[in-house]
């Protein structure tokens, strides 16, 4: 009772084998061709040497001429603010200003947070008073130096006189020793006076530094916007205590805005700084800009190169973080626009098209896909002018004679 299913299975297996592995032989048999099918593993190129069928197979062919098409680099990326900064406090104090709300536009220098000065004004006044006092000590210290030098001159005169009198026997040795001691004492007085002058000058420098520190501390009480932009967060609330490093507000600059994407290794040589670029946001809005940065180092994980495109955004309509499809202009290439259905594979699995050559013989030409559009696909790798089979290409192989019906390319 199982004989019939076994016979059916054998017949189905035989049919699949003939349809898959002996397709060319079956086609030749269906055409009544005398030439044998190509041997197993033989490509369509070698099959071109086979004897063509006596009667050509009818196909529809398209006369195509190459055109110059822009070969843009297509990327996925996102918008990013030109600048973004978290403005933080540098000192401890209480906020005494009303907060600005997020979304508000601020100019460079606008006050974001004003802090309570406390005793800082008094500390500045004290530092300035010490500086004035230090300056007032300079004349006294300089006068001491002058006085010490005058005493040294007097002591040297007395010593010289005592030395001459001692040589002539009119002065004792004790007087000479006393004059010499007076000279050394005057020299020590000069050194002491000069040291006092240096100390006074050091006091001036210390007082000046104290004044600068007090002024800097007061300047830190006013936290201002570093550049024009939008507040991404509310400013610190009135009465809140700010510590060093506490957040006052976040400011972002959206004009111009940047588009950031990553170029694969295979396309990085086609992208250049200054090249025109466009993008389409997920909202459908299209924007145009220029490439302003191309990374020289690849990302160690993805092996891609970061590219940045600067786009004007005067009305601030483009937001930070929006997804975009980016197209960067590259050098144009000569390509053919064909119906997508014209693509086929040869026995080796190579993507290409079958064409009508001299003597109406079929040839297989490999192609490279450049762009896919609603009107058709753009491919390279074909001659400047070529006749591509668009109907019936899957029923013929290289070297087979065909009878083409011509169809002109759509304009």
Coordinates of C-alpha atoms in Angstrom, one line a residue:
X1 CA 0.0 0.0 0.0
X2 CA 3.0 2.3 0.4
X3 CA 4.2 1.8 -3.2
X4 CA 2.3 4.7 -4.6
X5 CA 3.6 7.3 -2.1
X6 CA 7.1 6.1 -2.7
X7 CA 6.8 6.5 -6.5
X8 CA 5.3 10.0 -6.0
X9 CA 8.2 11.0 -3.8
X10 CA 10.7 9.8 -6.4
X11 CA 9.0 11.6 -9.2
X12 CA 8.8 14.9 -7.2
X13 CA 12.5 14.6 -6.2
X14 CA 13.5 14.0 -9.9
X15 CA 11.4 17.0 -11.0
X16 CA 13.1 19.3 -8.4
X17 CA 16.5 18.1 -9.4
X18 CA 15.8 18.8 -13.1
X19 CA 14.3 22.2 -12.3
X20 CA 17.2 23.3 -10.1
X21 CA 20.3 21.7 -11.4
X22 CA 19.4 21.1 -15.1
X23 CA 17.5 24.3 -15.8
X24 CA 19.6 25.2 -18.8
X25 CA 19.1 21.7 -20.3
X26 CA 15.4 21.9 -19.8
X27 CA 15.3 25.4 -21.5
X28 CA 17.2 24.0 -24.4
X29 CA 14.9 21.0 -24.6
X30 CA 11.9 23.3 -24.5
X31 CA 13.3 25.4 -27.4
X32 CA 14.2 22.3 -29.3
X33 CA 17.9 23.4 -29.4
X34 CA 20.4 20.8 -30.6
X35 CA 23.3 22.3 -28.5
X36 CA 23.9 20.6 -25.2
X37 CA 23.5 22.7 -22.0
X38 CA 26.6 24.0 -20.2
X39 CA 28.4 21.6 -17.9
X40 CA 27.8 21.8 -14.2
X41 CA 29.8 24.7 -12.7
X42 CA 30.2 26.4 -16.1
X43 CA 29.4 30.2 -15.9
X44 CA 27.3 32.2 -18.3
X45 CA 30.5 33.6 -19.8
X46 CA 31.8 30.2 -20.8
X47 CA 28.3 29.3 -22.0
X48 CA 28.6 32.1 -24.6
X49 CA 30.7 29.8 -26.7
X50 CA 27.9 27.3 -27.1
X51 CA 26.0 27.1 -30.3
X52 CA 23.0 29.5 -30.2
X53 CA 19.5 28.3 -30.9
X54 CA 18.3 28.4 -34.4
X55 CA 15.4 30.6 -33.5
X56 CA 15.7 33.5 -31.1
X57 CA 13.7 33.7 -28.0
X58 CA 11.5 36.7 -27.8
X59 CA 12.4 39.3 -25.1
X60 CA 11.8 42.9 -24.4
X61 CA 14.9 45.1 -24.3
X62 CA 15.6 48.7 -23.2
X63 CA 18.0 51.0 -25.0
X64 CA 19.7 52.8 -22.2
X65 CA 22.3 55.7 -22.2
X66 CA 24.4 56.6 -19.2
X67 CA 23.8 59.8 -17.4
X68 CA 25.7 61.7 -14.8
X69 CA 24.1 61.2 -11.4
X70 CA 25.2 62.6 -8.0
X71 CA 26.7 59.9 -5.9
X72 CA 25.8 61.2 -2.5
X73 CA 26.9 59.6 0.8
X74 CA 23.8 58.6 2.8
X75 CA 24.0 58.6 6.6
X76 CA 21.8 58.4 9.6
X77 CA 22.5 61.0 12.3
X78 CA 21.0 63.5 14.6
X79 CA 20.9 67.2 15.3
X80 CA 23.1 68.6 18.1
X81 CA 23.4 72.1 19.6
X82 CA 26.3 74.1 18.5
X83 CA 27.2 74.8 22.2
X84 CA 25.8 73.7 25.5
X85 CA 27.0 74.6 28.9
X86 CA 25.9 74.0 32.5
X87 CA 26.5 77.3 34.3
X88 CA 27.5 76.6 37.9
X89 CA 28.3 78.6 41.0
X90 CA 31.9 79.2 42.1
X91 CA 31.2 80.3 45.6
X92 CA 28.7 79.8 48.5
X93 CA 25.9 82.3 48.9
X94 CA 22.1 82.6 48.8
X95 CA 20.3 83.4 45.5
X96 CA 18.6 86.9 45.7
X97 CA 17.4 87.1 42.1
X98 CA 14.1 85.9 40.6
X99 CA 14.6 82.8 38.5
X100 CA 14.5 82.8 34.7
X101 CA 12.3 80.1 33.3
X102 CA 13.4 77.4 30.8
X103 CA 12.8 78.3 27.2
X104 CA 13.8 81.9 27.8
X105 CA 16.3 83.5 25.3
X106 CA 19.3 85.1 26.9
X107 CA 22.1 87.2 25.5
X108 CA 25.7 86.9 26.4
X109 CA 26.3 88.6 29.8
X110 CA 22.7 88.4 30.9
X111 CA 22.4 87.7 34.7
X112 CA 21.2 84.2 35.4
X113 CA 21.7 84.1 39.2
X114 CA 22.5 86.9 41.5
X115 CA 24.0 85.9 44.9
X116 CA 23.9 87.6 48.3
X117 CA 27.2 89.5 48.9
X118 CA 27.1 89.1 52.7
X119 CA 30.3 90.5 54.3
X120 CA 32.3 90.4 51.1
X121 CA 32.0 94.2 50.5
X122 CA 33.4 94.8 54.0
X123 CA 36.2 92.3 53.3
X124 CA 37.1 94.2 50.1
X125 CA 37.1 97.5 52.0
X126 CA 39.5 96.0 54.6
X127 CA 41.8 94.7 51.9
X128 CA 41.9 98.1 50.2
X129 CA 42.7 99.8 53.5
X130 CA 45.6 97.4 54.1
X131 CA 46.9 98.2 50.6
X132 CA 46.7 101.9 51.3
X133 CA 48.5 101.4 54.6
X134 CA 51.2 99.3 52.9
X135 CA 51.7 102.0 50.3
X136 CA 52.1 104.6 53.1
X137 CA 55.0 102.7 54.7
X138 CA 57.1 103.0 51.6
X139 CA 58.4 106.6 52.2
X140 CA 59.3 105.7 55.8
X141 CA 61.2 102.5 54.7
X142 CA 63.0 104.4 52.0
X143 CA 63.9 107.2 54.4
X144 CA 65.5 104.6 56.7
X145 CA 67.6 103.4 53.9
X146 CA 68.8 106.9 53.1
X147 CA 69.5 107.6 56.8
X148 CA 71.5 104.4 57.1
X149 CA 73.6 105.2 54.0
X150 CA 74.3 108.7 55.4
X151 CA 75.5 107.2 58.7
X152 CA 77.7 104.8 56.8
X153 CA 79.3 107.8 54.9
X154 CA 79.9 109.6 58.2
X155 CA 81.4 106.4 59.8
X156 CA 83.7 105.9 56.8
X157 CA 85.0 109.5 57.1
X158 CA 85.7 109.1 60.8
X159 CA 87.5 105.8 60.2
X160 CA 89.7 107.3 57.5
X161 CA 90.6 110.3 59.8
X162 CA 91.4 108.0 62.7
X163 CA 93.5 105.8 60.5
X164 CA 95.7 108.7 59.3
X165 CA 96.1 110.1 62.8
X166 CA 97.0 106.6 64.1
X167 CA 99.8 106.4 61.4
X168 CA 101.2 109.8 62.5
X169 CA 101.0 108.8 66.2
X170 CA 98.2 111.3 67.1
X171 CA 95.4 108.8 67.7
X172 CA 95.3 105.7 69.8
X173 CA 94.7 102.1 68.5
X174 CA 91.5 102.1 70.5
X175 CA 90.0 105.1 68.6
X176 CA 90.8 103.3 65.3
X177 CA 89.1 100.2 66.4
X178 CA 86.0 102.2 67.5
X179 CA 85.8 103.9 64.1
X180 CA 86.0 100.6 62.3
X181 CA 83.2 99.2 64.5
X182 CA 81.0 102.2 63.7
X183 CA 81.5 101.6 60.0
X184 CA 80.4 97.9 60.3
X185 CA 77.4 99.0 62.4
X186 CA 76.4 101.5 59.7
X187 CA 76.6 98.8 57.0
X188 CA 74.4 96.5 59.1
X189 CA 71.9 99.4 59.5
X190 CA 71.8 99.8 55.7
X191 CA 71.1 96.0 55.2
X192 CA 68.3 96.2 57.9
X193 CA 66.8 99.3 56.3
X194 CA 66.8 97.6 52.8
X195 CA 65.2 94.5 54.3
X196 CA 62.5 96.7 55.9
X197 CA 61.9 98.3 52.5
X198 CA 61.6 94.8 50.8
X199 CA 59.2 93.8 53.5
X200 CA 57.1 96.9 52.9
X201 CA 57.0 96.1 49.2
X202 CA 56.0 92.5 49.9
X203 CA 53.2 93.8 52.1
X204 CA 52.0 95.9 49.2
X205 CA 51.9 92.8 47.0
X206 CA 50.1 90.8 49.6
X207 CA 47.5 93.6 50.1
X208 CA 47.1 93.9 46.3
X209 CA 46.5 90.1 46.1
X210 CA 44.0 90.4 48.9
X211 CA 42.1 93.2 47.1
X212 CA 42.1 91.1 43.8
X213 CA 40.8 88.0 45.7
X214 CA 38.0 90.1 47.3
X215 CA 37.0 91.7 44.0
X216 CA 37.0 88.2 42.3
X217 CA 34.8 86.8 45.1
X218 CA 32.4 89.7 44.6
X219 CA 32.4 89.1 40.8
X220 CA 31.5 85.5 41.4
X221 CA 28.2 86.6 43.0
X222 CA 26.9 87.5 39.5
X223 CA 26.5 84.4 37.4
X224 CA 26.0 85.4 33.7
X225 CA 25.2 83.7 30.4
X226 CA 28.5 82.9 28.6
X227 CA 26.8 83.2 25.2
X228 CA 23.5 83.9 23.6
X229 CA 21.1 81.0 23.7
X230 CA 18.1 79.3 25.2
X231 CA 17.7 78.2 28.8
X232 CA 17.2 74.4 28.8
X233 CA 16.4 74.5 32.6
X234 CA 15.0 76.9 35.1
X235 CA 17.6 79.1 36.8
X236 CA 18.2 78.6 40.5
X237 CA 15.2 79.5 42.7
X238 CA 15.1 82.6 44.8
X239 CA 16.5 81.9 48.3
X240 CA 18.2 78.7 47.5
X241 CA 21.7 78.2 48.9
X242 CA 24.4 77.8 46.2
X243 CA 27.5 75.8 46.9
X244 CA 30.6 75.7 44.7
X245 CA 29.7 73.5 41.7
X246 CA 25.9 73.9 42.2
X247 CA 23.9 74.3 39.0
X248 CA 22.5 77.7 38.2
X249 CA 21.1 77.1 34.7
X250 CA 21.8 75.2 31.4
X251 CA 22.2 77.3 28.3
X252 CA 22.2 75.9 24.7
X253 CA 23.0 77.6 21.4
X254 CA 20.9 76.3 18.5
X255 CA 21.9 78.9 15.8
X256 CA 23.7 77.5 13.9
X257 CA 22.9 73.9 14.7
X258 CA 25.1 70.8 13.9
X259 CA 24.2 67.5 12.2
X260 CA 26.3 64.7 13.5
X261 CA 26.7 61.4 11.7
X262 CA 29.3 58.6 11.2
X263 CA 30.8 57.7 7.8
X264 CA 31.9 54.1 7.2
X265 CA 35.5 53.3 6.1
X266 CA 34.4 52.5 2.6
X267 CA 32.9 56.0 2.0
X268 CA 35.2 58.3 4.1
X269 CA 37.4 59.3 1.1
X270 CA 34.3 60.6 -0.7
X271 CA 33.5 63.1 2.0
X272 CA 35.4 66.5 2.2
X273 CA 35.2 69.5 4.5
X274 CA 33.3 72.2 2.7
X275 CA 31.1 69.8 0.7
X276 CA 27.4 70.6 0.4
X277 CA 25.1 68.4 2.4
X278 CA 21.4 68.2 3.1
X279 CA 19.2 66.3 5.6
X280 CA 15.6 65.3 6.0
X281 CA 14.3 65.3 9.6
X282 CA 11.8 62.7 10.8
X283 CA 9.2 65.5 10.6
X284 CA 9.8 65.8 6.9
X285 CA 11.6 69.1 7.0
X286 CA 14.6 69.4 4.7
X287 CA 17.6 71.5 5.6
X288 CA 20.8 72.3 3.8
X289 CA 24.3 73.1 5.1
X290 CA 28.0 72.3 4.6
X291 CA 30.5 69.8 6.1
X292 CA 32.6 71.6 8.7
X293 CA 34.4 68.7 10.4
X294 CA 35.5 65.2 9.5
X295 CA 37.3 63.1 12.1
X296 CA 40.8 61.9 11.4
X297 CA 40.5 59.0 13.8
X298 CA 38.0 56.1 13.6
X299 CA 35.8 55.1 16.4
X300 CA 37.6 52.0 17.9
X301 CA 34.3 50.1 18.2
X302 CA 32.4 50.8 15.0
X303 CA 35.4 51.8 12.7
X304 CA 33.4 54.8 11.5
X305 CA 34.5 58.5 11.2
X306 CA 32.5 61.3 12.8
X307 CA 31.3 64.0 10.4
X308 CA 29.6 67.3 11.4
X309 CA 27.5 69.6 9.2
X310 CA 26.7 73.1 10.2
X311 CA 23.2 74.3 9.3
X312 CA 21.7 77.8 9.8
X313 CA 18.8 77.9 12.3
X314 CA 17.9 81.5 12.7
X315 CA 14.2 80.7 13.7
X316 CA 15.3 78.0 16.2
X317 CA 12.8 75.6 14.6
X318 CA 15.3 72.7 14.6
X319 CA 15.7 71.2 18.0
X320 CA 18.6 69.4 19.6
X321 CA 18.6 65.6 19.3
X322 CA 16.3 65.2 16.3
X323 CA 16.9 62.2 14.0
X324 CA 17.9 63.0 10.5
X325 CA 18.8 61.3 7.2
X326 CA 21.9 63.0 5.9
X327 CA 23.1 63.2 2.3
X328 CA 26.6 64.5 1.6
X329 CA 27.3 65.5 -2.0
X330 CA 30.1 63.6 -3.7
X331 CA 31.6 63.4 -7.2
X332 CA 29.1 62.5 -9.8
X333 CA 29.3 59.1 -11.7
X334 CA 28.0 57.9 -15.0
X335 CA 25.1 55.5 -14.4
X336 CA 22.1 53.9 -16.1
X337 CA 18.6 54.1 -14.7
X338 CA 16.8 50.7 -15.1
X339 CA 13.7 49.0 -13.8
X340 CA 14.5 47.1 -10.6
X341 CA 13.1 44.0 -12.2
X342 CA 15.9 44.0 -14.7
X343 CA 18.4 42.8 -12.1
X344 CA 19.2 39.1 -12.1
X345 CA 21.9 36.7 -10.9
X346 CA 24.2 34.5 -12.9
X347 CA 25.2 30.9 -12.0
X348 CA 27.9 32.3 -9.7
X349 CA 25.4 34.4 -7.8
X350 CA 26.8 37.7 -9.2
X351 CA 24.3 40.6 -9.4
X352 CA 24.0 42.0 -12.9
X353 CA 21.8 42.4 -16.0
X354 CA 21.5 40.5 -19.3
X355 CA 22.0 42.5 -22.4
X356 CA 21.5 42.1 -26.2
X357 CA 24.8 42.3 -27.9
X358 CA 26.0 41.9 -31.5
X359 CA 24.1 39.4 -33.5
X360 CA 21.3 39.5 -30.9
X361 CA 23.3 37.3 -28.6
X362 CA 22.7 37.5 -24.8
X363 CA 25.5 38.7 -22.6
X364 CA 25.7 39.0 -18.8
X365 CA 27.2 42.1 -17.3
X366 CA 27.8 42.6 -13.5
X367 CA 26.6 45.9 -12.1
X368 CA 26.9 47.9 -8.9
X369 CA 23.9 49.6 -7.3
X370 CA 24.3 53.3 -6.8
X371 CA 20.9 54.6 -5.8
X372 CA 17.4 53.3 -5.5
X373 CA 14.6 55.8 -6.4
X374 CA 10.9 55.5 -7.1
X375 CA 11.6 55.9 -10.8
X376 CA 14.1 53.1 -10.9
X377 CA 17.5 52.0 -9.8
X378 CA 20.8 53.6 -10.9
X379 CA 23.6 51.2 -11.6
X380 CA 27.2 51.4 -12.8
X381 CA 29.5 48.9 -14.6
X382 CA 27.8 49.1 -18.0
X383 CA 29.0 50.6 -21.3
X384 CA 28.0 54.2 -22.2
X385 CA 25.2 52.8 -24.4
X386 CA 23.7 49.3 -23.8
X387 CA 20.6 47.3 -24.6
X388 CA 19.3 45.7 -21.3
X389 CA 16.7 42.9 -21.3
X390 CA 13.9 43.9 -19.0
X391 CA 11.4 41.2 -19.8
X392 CA 12.4 37.6 -20.2
X393 CA 15.9 37.9 -18.8
X394 CA 15.4 35.0 -16.4
X395 CA 14.6 32.6 -19.3
X396 CA 17.8 33.1 -21.3
X397 CA 21.5 32.7 -20.6
X398 CA 24.7 34.2 -22.0
X399 CA 25.3 33.2 -25.7
X400 CA 21.6 32.5 -26.5
X401 CA 20.2 34.2 -29.5
X402 CA 17.1 36.3 -28.9
X403 CA 14.6 38.3 -30.9
X404 CA 14.2 41.6 -29.0
X405 CA 11.3 43.9 -28.9
X406 CA 12.7 47.4 -28.2
X407 CA 11.4 49.7 -25.5
X408 CA 12.7 53.3 -25.1
X409 CA 13.9 54.5 -21.8
X410 CA 11.5 56.8 -19.7
X411 CA 12.6 60.4 -19.7

